[in-house]
mmCIF file of C-alpha atoms in Angstrom:
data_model
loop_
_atom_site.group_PDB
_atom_site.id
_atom_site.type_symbol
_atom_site.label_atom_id
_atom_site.label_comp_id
_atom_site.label_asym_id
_atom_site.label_seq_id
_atom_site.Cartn_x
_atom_site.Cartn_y
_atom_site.Cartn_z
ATOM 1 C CA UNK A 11 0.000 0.000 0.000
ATOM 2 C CA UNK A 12 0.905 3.347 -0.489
ATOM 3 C CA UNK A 13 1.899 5.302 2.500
ATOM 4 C CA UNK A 14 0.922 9.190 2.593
ATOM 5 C CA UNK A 15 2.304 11.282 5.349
ATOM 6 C CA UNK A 16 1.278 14.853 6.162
ATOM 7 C CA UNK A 17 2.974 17.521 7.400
ATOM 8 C CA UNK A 18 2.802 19.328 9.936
ATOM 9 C CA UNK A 19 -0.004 17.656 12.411
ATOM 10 C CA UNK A 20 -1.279 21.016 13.109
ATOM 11 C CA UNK A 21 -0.594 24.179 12.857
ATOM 12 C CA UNK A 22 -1.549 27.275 14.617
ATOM 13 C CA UNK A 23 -2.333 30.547 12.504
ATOM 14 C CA UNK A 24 -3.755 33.742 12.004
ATOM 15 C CA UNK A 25 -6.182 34.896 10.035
ATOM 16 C CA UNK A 26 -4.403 36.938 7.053
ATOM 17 C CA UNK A 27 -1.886 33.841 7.675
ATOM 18 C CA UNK A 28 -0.141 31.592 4.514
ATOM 19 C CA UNK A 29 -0.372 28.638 5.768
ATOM 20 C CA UNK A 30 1.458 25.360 3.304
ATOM 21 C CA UNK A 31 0.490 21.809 4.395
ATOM 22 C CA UNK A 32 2.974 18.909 2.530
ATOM 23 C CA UNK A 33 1.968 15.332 1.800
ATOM 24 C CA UNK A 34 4.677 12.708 0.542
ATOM 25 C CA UNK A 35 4.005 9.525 -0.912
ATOM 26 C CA UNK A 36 6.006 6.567 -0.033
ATOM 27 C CA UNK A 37 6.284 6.230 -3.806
ATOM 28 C CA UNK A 38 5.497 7.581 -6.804
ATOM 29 C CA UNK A 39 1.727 8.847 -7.984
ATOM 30 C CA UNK A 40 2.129 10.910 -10.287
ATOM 31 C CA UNK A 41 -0.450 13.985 -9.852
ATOM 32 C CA UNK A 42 -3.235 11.617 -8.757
ATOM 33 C CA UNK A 43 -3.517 13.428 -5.358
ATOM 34 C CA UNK A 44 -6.781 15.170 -4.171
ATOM 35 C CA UNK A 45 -6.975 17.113 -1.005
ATOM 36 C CA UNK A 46 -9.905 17.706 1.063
ATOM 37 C CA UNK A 47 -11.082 19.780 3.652
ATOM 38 C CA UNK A 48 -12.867 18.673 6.518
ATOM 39 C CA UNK A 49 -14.987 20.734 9.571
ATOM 40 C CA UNK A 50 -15.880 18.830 12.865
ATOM 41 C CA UNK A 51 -19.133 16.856 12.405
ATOM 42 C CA UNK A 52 -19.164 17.299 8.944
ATOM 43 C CA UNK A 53 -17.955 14.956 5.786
ATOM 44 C CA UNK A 54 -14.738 16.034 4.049
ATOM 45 C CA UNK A 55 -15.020 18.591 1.050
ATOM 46 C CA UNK A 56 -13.095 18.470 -2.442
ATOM 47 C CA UNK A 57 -10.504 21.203 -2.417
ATOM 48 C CA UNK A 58 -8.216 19.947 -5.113
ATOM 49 C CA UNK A 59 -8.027 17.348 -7.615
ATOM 50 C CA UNK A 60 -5.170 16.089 -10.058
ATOM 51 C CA UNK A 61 -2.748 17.812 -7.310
ATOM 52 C CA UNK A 62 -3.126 21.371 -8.413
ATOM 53 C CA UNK A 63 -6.642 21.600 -10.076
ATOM 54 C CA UNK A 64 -8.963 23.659 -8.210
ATOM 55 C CA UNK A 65 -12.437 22.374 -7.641
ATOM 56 C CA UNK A 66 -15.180 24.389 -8.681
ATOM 57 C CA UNK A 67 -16.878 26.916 -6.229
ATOM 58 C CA UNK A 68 -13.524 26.793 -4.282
ATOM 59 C CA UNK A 69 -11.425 29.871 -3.450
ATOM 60 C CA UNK A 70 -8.497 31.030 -5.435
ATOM 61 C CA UNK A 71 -6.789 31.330 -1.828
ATOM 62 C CA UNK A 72 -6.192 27.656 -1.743
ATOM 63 C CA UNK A 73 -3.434 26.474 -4.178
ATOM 64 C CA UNK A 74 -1.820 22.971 -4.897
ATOM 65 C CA UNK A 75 1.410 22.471 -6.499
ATOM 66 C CA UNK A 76 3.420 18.869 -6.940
ATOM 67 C CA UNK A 77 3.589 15.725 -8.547
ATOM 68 C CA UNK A 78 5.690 12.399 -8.485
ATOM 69 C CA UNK A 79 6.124 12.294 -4.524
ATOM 70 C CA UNK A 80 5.990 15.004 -3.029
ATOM 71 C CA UNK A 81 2.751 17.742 -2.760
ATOM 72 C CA UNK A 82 1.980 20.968 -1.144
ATOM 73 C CA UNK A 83 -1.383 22.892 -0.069
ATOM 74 C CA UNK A 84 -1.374 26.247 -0.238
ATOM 75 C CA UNK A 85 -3.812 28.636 1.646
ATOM 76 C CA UNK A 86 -2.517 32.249 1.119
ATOM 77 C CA UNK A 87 -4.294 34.881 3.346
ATOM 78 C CA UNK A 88 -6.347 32.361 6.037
ATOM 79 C CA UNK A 89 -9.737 33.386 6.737
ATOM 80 C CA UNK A 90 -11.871 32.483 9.620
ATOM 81 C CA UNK A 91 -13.689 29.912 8.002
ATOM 82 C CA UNK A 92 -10.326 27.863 6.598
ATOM 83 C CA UNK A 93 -9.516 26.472 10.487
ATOM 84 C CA UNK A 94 -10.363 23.110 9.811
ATOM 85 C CA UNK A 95 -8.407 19.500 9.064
ATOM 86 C CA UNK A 96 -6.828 18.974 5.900
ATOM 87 C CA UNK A 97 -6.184 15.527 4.068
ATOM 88 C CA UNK A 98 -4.498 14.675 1.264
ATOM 89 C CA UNK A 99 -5.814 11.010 -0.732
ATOM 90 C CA UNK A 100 -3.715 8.848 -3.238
ATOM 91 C CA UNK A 101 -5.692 7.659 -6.348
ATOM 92 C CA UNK A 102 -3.050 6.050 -8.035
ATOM 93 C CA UNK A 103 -3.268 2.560 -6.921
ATOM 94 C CA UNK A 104 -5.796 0.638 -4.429
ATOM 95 C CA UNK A 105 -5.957 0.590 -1.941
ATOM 96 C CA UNK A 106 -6.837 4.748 -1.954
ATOM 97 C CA UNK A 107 -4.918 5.666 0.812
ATOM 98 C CA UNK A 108 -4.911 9.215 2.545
ATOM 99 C CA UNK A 109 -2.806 11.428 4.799
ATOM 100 C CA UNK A 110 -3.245 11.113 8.438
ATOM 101 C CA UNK A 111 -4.897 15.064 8.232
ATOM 102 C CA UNK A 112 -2.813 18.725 8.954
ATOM 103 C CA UNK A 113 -5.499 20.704 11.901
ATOM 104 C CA UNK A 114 -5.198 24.243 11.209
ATOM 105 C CA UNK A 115 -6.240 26.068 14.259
ATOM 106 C CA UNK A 116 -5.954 29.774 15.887
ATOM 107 C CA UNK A 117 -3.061 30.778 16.996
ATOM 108 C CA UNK B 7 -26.520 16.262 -6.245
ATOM 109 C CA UNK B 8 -27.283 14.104 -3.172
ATOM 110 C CA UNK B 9 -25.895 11.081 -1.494
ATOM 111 C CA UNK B 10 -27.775 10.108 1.833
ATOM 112 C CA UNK B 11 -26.651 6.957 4.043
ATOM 113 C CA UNK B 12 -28.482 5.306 6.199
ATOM 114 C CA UNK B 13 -28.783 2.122 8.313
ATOM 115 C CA UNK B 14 -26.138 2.523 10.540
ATOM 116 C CA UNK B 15 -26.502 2.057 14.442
ATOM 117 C CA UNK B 16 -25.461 -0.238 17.185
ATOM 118 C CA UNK B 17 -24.766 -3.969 17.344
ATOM 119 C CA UNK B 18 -22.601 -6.302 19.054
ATOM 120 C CA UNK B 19 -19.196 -7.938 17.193
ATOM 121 C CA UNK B 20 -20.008 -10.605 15.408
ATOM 122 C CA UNK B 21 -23.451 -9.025 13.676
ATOM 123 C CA UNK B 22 -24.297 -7.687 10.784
ATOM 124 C CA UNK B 23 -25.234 -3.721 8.979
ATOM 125 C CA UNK B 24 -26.505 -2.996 5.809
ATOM 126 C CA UNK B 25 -25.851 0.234 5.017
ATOM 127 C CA UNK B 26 -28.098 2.218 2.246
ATOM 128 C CA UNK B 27 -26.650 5.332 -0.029
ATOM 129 C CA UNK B 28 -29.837 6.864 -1.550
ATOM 130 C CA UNK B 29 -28.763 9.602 -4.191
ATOM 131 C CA UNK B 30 -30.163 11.874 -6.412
ATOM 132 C CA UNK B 31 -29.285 15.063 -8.710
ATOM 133 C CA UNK B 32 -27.044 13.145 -11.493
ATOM 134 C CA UNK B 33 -26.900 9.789 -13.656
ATOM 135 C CA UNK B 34 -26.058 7.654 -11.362
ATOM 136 C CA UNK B 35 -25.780 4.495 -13.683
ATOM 137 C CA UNK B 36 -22.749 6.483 -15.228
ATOM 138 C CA UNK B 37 -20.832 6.930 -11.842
ATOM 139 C CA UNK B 38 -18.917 4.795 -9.470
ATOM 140 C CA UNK B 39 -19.074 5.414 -5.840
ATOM 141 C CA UNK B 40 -17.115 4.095 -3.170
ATOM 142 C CA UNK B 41 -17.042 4.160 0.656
ATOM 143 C CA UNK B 42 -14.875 5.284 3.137
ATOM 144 C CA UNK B 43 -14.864 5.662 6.949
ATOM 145 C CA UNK B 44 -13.769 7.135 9.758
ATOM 146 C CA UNK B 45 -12.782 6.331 13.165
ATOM 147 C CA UNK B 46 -13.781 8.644 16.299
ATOM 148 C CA UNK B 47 -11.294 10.904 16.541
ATOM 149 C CA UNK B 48 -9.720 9.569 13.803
ATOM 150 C CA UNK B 49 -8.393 9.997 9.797
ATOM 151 C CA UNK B 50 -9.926 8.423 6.234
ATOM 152 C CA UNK B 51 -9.906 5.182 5.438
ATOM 153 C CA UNK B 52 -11.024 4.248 2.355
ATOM 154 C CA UNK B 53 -13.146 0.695 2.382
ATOM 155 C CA UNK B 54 -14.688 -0.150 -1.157
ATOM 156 C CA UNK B 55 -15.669 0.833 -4.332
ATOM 157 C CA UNK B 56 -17.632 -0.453 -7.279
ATOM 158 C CA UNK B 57 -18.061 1.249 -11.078
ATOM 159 C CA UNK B 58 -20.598 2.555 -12.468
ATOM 160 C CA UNK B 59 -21.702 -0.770 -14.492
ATOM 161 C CA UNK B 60 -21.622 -3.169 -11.118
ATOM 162 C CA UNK B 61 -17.995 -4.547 -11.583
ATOM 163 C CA UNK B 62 -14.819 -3.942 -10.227
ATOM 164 C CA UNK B 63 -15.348 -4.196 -6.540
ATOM 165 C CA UNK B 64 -12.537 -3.778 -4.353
ATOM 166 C CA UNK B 65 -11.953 -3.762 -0.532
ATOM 167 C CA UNK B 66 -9.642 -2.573 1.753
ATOM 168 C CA UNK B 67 -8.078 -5.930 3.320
ATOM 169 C CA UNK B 68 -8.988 -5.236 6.775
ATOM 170 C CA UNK B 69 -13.050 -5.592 5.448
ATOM 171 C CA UNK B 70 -12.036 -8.285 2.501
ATOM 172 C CA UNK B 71 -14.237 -10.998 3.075
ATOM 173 C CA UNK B 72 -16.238 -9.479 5.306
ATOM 174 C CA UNK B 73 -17.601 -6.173 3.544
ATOM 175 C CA UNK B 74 -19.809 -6.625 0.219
ATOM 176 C CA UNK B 75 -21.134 -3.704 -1.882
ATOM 177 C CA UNK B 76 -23.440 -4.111 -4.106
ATOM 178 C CA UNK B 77 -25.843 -1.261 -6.395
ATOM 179 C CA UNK B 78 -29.212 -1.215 -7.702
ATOM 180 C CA UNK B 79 -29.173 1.419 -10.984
ATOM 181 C CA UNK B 80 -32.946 1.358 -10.901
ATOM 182 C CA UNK B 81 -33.500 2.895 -7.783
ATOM 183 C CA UNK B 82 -29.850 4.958 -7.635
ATOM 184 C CA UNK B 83 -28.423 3.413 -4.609
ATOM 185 C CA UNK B 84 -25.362 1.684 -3.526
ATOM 186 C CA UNK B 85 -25.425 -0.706 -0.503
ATOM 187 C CA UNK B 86 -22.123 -1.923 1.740
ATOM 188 C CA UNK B 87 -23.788 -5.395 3.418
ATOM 189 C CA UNK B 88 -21.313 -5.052 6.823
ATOM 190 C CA UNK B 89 -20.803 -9.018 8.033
ATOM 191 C CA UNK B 90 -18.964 -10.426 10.896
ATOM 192 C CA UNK B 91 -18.304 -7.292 12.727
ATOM 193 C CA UNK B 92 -15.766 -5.811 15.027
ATOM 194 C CA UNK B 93 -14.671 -2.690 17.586
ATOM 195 C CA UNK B 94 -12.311 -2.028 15.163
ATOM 196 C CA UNK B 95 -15.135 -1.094 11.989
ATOM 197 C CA UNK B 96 -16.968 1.704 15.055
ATOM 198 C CA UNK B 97 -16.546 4.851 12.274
ATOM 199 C CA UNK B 98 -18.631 7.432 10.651
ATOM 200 C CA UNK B 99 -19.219 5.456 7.386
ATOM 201 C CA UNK B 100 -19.250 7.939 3.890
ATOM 202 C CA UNK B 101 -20.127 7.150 0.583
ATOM 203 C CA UNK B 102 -18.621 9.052 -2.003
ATOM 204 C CA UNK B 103 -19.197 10.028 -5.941
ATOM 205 C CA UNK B 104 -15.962 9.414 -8.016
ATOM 206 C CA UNK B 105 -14.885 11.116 -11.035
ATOM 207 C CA UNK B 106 -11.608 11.355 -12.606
ATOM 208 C CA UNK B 107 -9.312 13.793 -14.363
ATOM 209 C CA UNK B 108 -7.140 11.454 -16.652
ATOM 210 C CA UNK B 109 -5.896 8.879 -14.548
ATOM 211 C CA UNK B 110 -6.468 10.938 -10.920
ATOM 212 C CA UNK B 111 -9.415 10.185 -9.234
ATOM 213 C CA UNK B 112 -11.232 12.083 -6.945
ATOM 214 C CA UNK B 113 -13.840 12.415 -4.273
ATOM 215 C CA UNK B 114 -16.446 15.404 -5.685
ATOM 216 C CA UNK B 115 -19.691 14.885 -3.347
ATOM 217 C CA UNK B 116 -20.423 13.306 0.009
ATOM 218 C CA UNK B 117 -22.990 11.947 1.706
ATOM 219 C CA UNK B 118 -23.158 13.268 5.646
ATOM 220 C CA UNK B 119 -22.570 10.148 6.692
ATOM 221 C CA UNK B 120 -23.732 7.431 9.195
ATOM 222 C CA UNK B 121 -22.482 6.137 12.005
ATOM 223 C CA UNK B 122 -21.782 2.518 12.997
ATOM 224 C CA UNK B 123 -20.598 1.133 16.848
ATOM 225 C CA UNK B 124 -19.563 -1.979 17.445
ATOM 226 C CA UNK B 125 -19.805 -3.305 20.947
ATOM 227 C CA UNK B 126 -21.540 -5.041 23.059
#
């Protein structure tokens, strides 16, 4: 299976923060990496697809750059409704395998 | 679009779930949709998916065996029959609309979920 590690674990920010979240793949996956976003009690939203393709309705705040094995989210200038938990997800081989999730909270 | 579980709840290790993903808004012969879950307190784990045509299923090993999804087109709804349970399969359990960009795959709509607890 593929392994995908996130990093940090958290992170404590401001709003008007930039704020980068990494994900590394224990091997290579080309750009089939998604990343979600994900608010307590609530099921994970689409973010990104294809590593750096912004999903429709999303802001242009959030970012995504990488391929191969190593990945990047990017949220330039935080706002108070981006503190939340972040995952990244595989989708080049099964089994899909995600991150273990980046919490951005308030500093 | 709209994906709505239900049939989660409580029961002891060793029974049985079936869990029901009603959805609406889109084609759904032409999509597959898979199922993930999470843990209290815990990340993603993806557990199954099937295409859009009934074939393909896969499972994550630790519900191989156990775990069957199944779909009925005519009435646009995927099923995950949960056998043989354990502690370990308490989670919020998601199904999930695929779609892909070339080869990358991706999660685009969610259902809220439902929860499952294992004990006794």
């Amino acid at each position: 299976d593929i392994q995908m590690t996130q990093s940090p674990s958290s992170v404590s920010a401001s709003v008007g923060d930039r704020v980068t979240i990494t994900c590394r793949a224990s091997q290579g996956i080309t750009n089939c990496l998604a990343w979600y976003q994900q608010k307590p009690g609530k099921a994970p939203k689409l973010l990104m697809y294809a590593a750096s393709t912004l999903q429709s309705g999303v802001p242009s705040r959030f970012s995504g750059s990488g391929s191969g094995t190593e990945f990047t989210l990017t949220i330039t200038s935080l706002q108070p409704e981006d503190f939340a938990s972040y995952f990244c997800q595989q989708t080049n081989s099964f089994p899909w395998t995600f991150g273990q999730g980046t919490k951005v909270e308030f500093k | 679009v709209q994906l709505v579980e239900s049939g989660g709840g409580v029961v002891q290790p060793g029974g049985s779930l079936r869990l029901s993903c009603a959805t609406s808004g889109f084609t759904f012969s032409t999509y597959g949709i898979h199922w993930v879950r999470q843990g209290p307190g815990k990340g993603l784990v993806w557990v199954s998916r099937m295409k859009s045509d009934g074939s393909g299923t896969i499972y994550a090993d630790s519900v191989k065996g156990r775990f069957t999804i199944s779909r009925d087109n005519a009435k646009n709804t995927v099923y995950l029959q949960m056998n043989s349970l354990r502690a370990e399969d308490t989670a919020v359990y998601y199904c999930t609309r695929v779609r892909y960009s070339g080869s990358s795959g991706y999660f685009d709509n969610w259902g809220q979920g439902t929860l499952v607890t294992v004990s006794s």
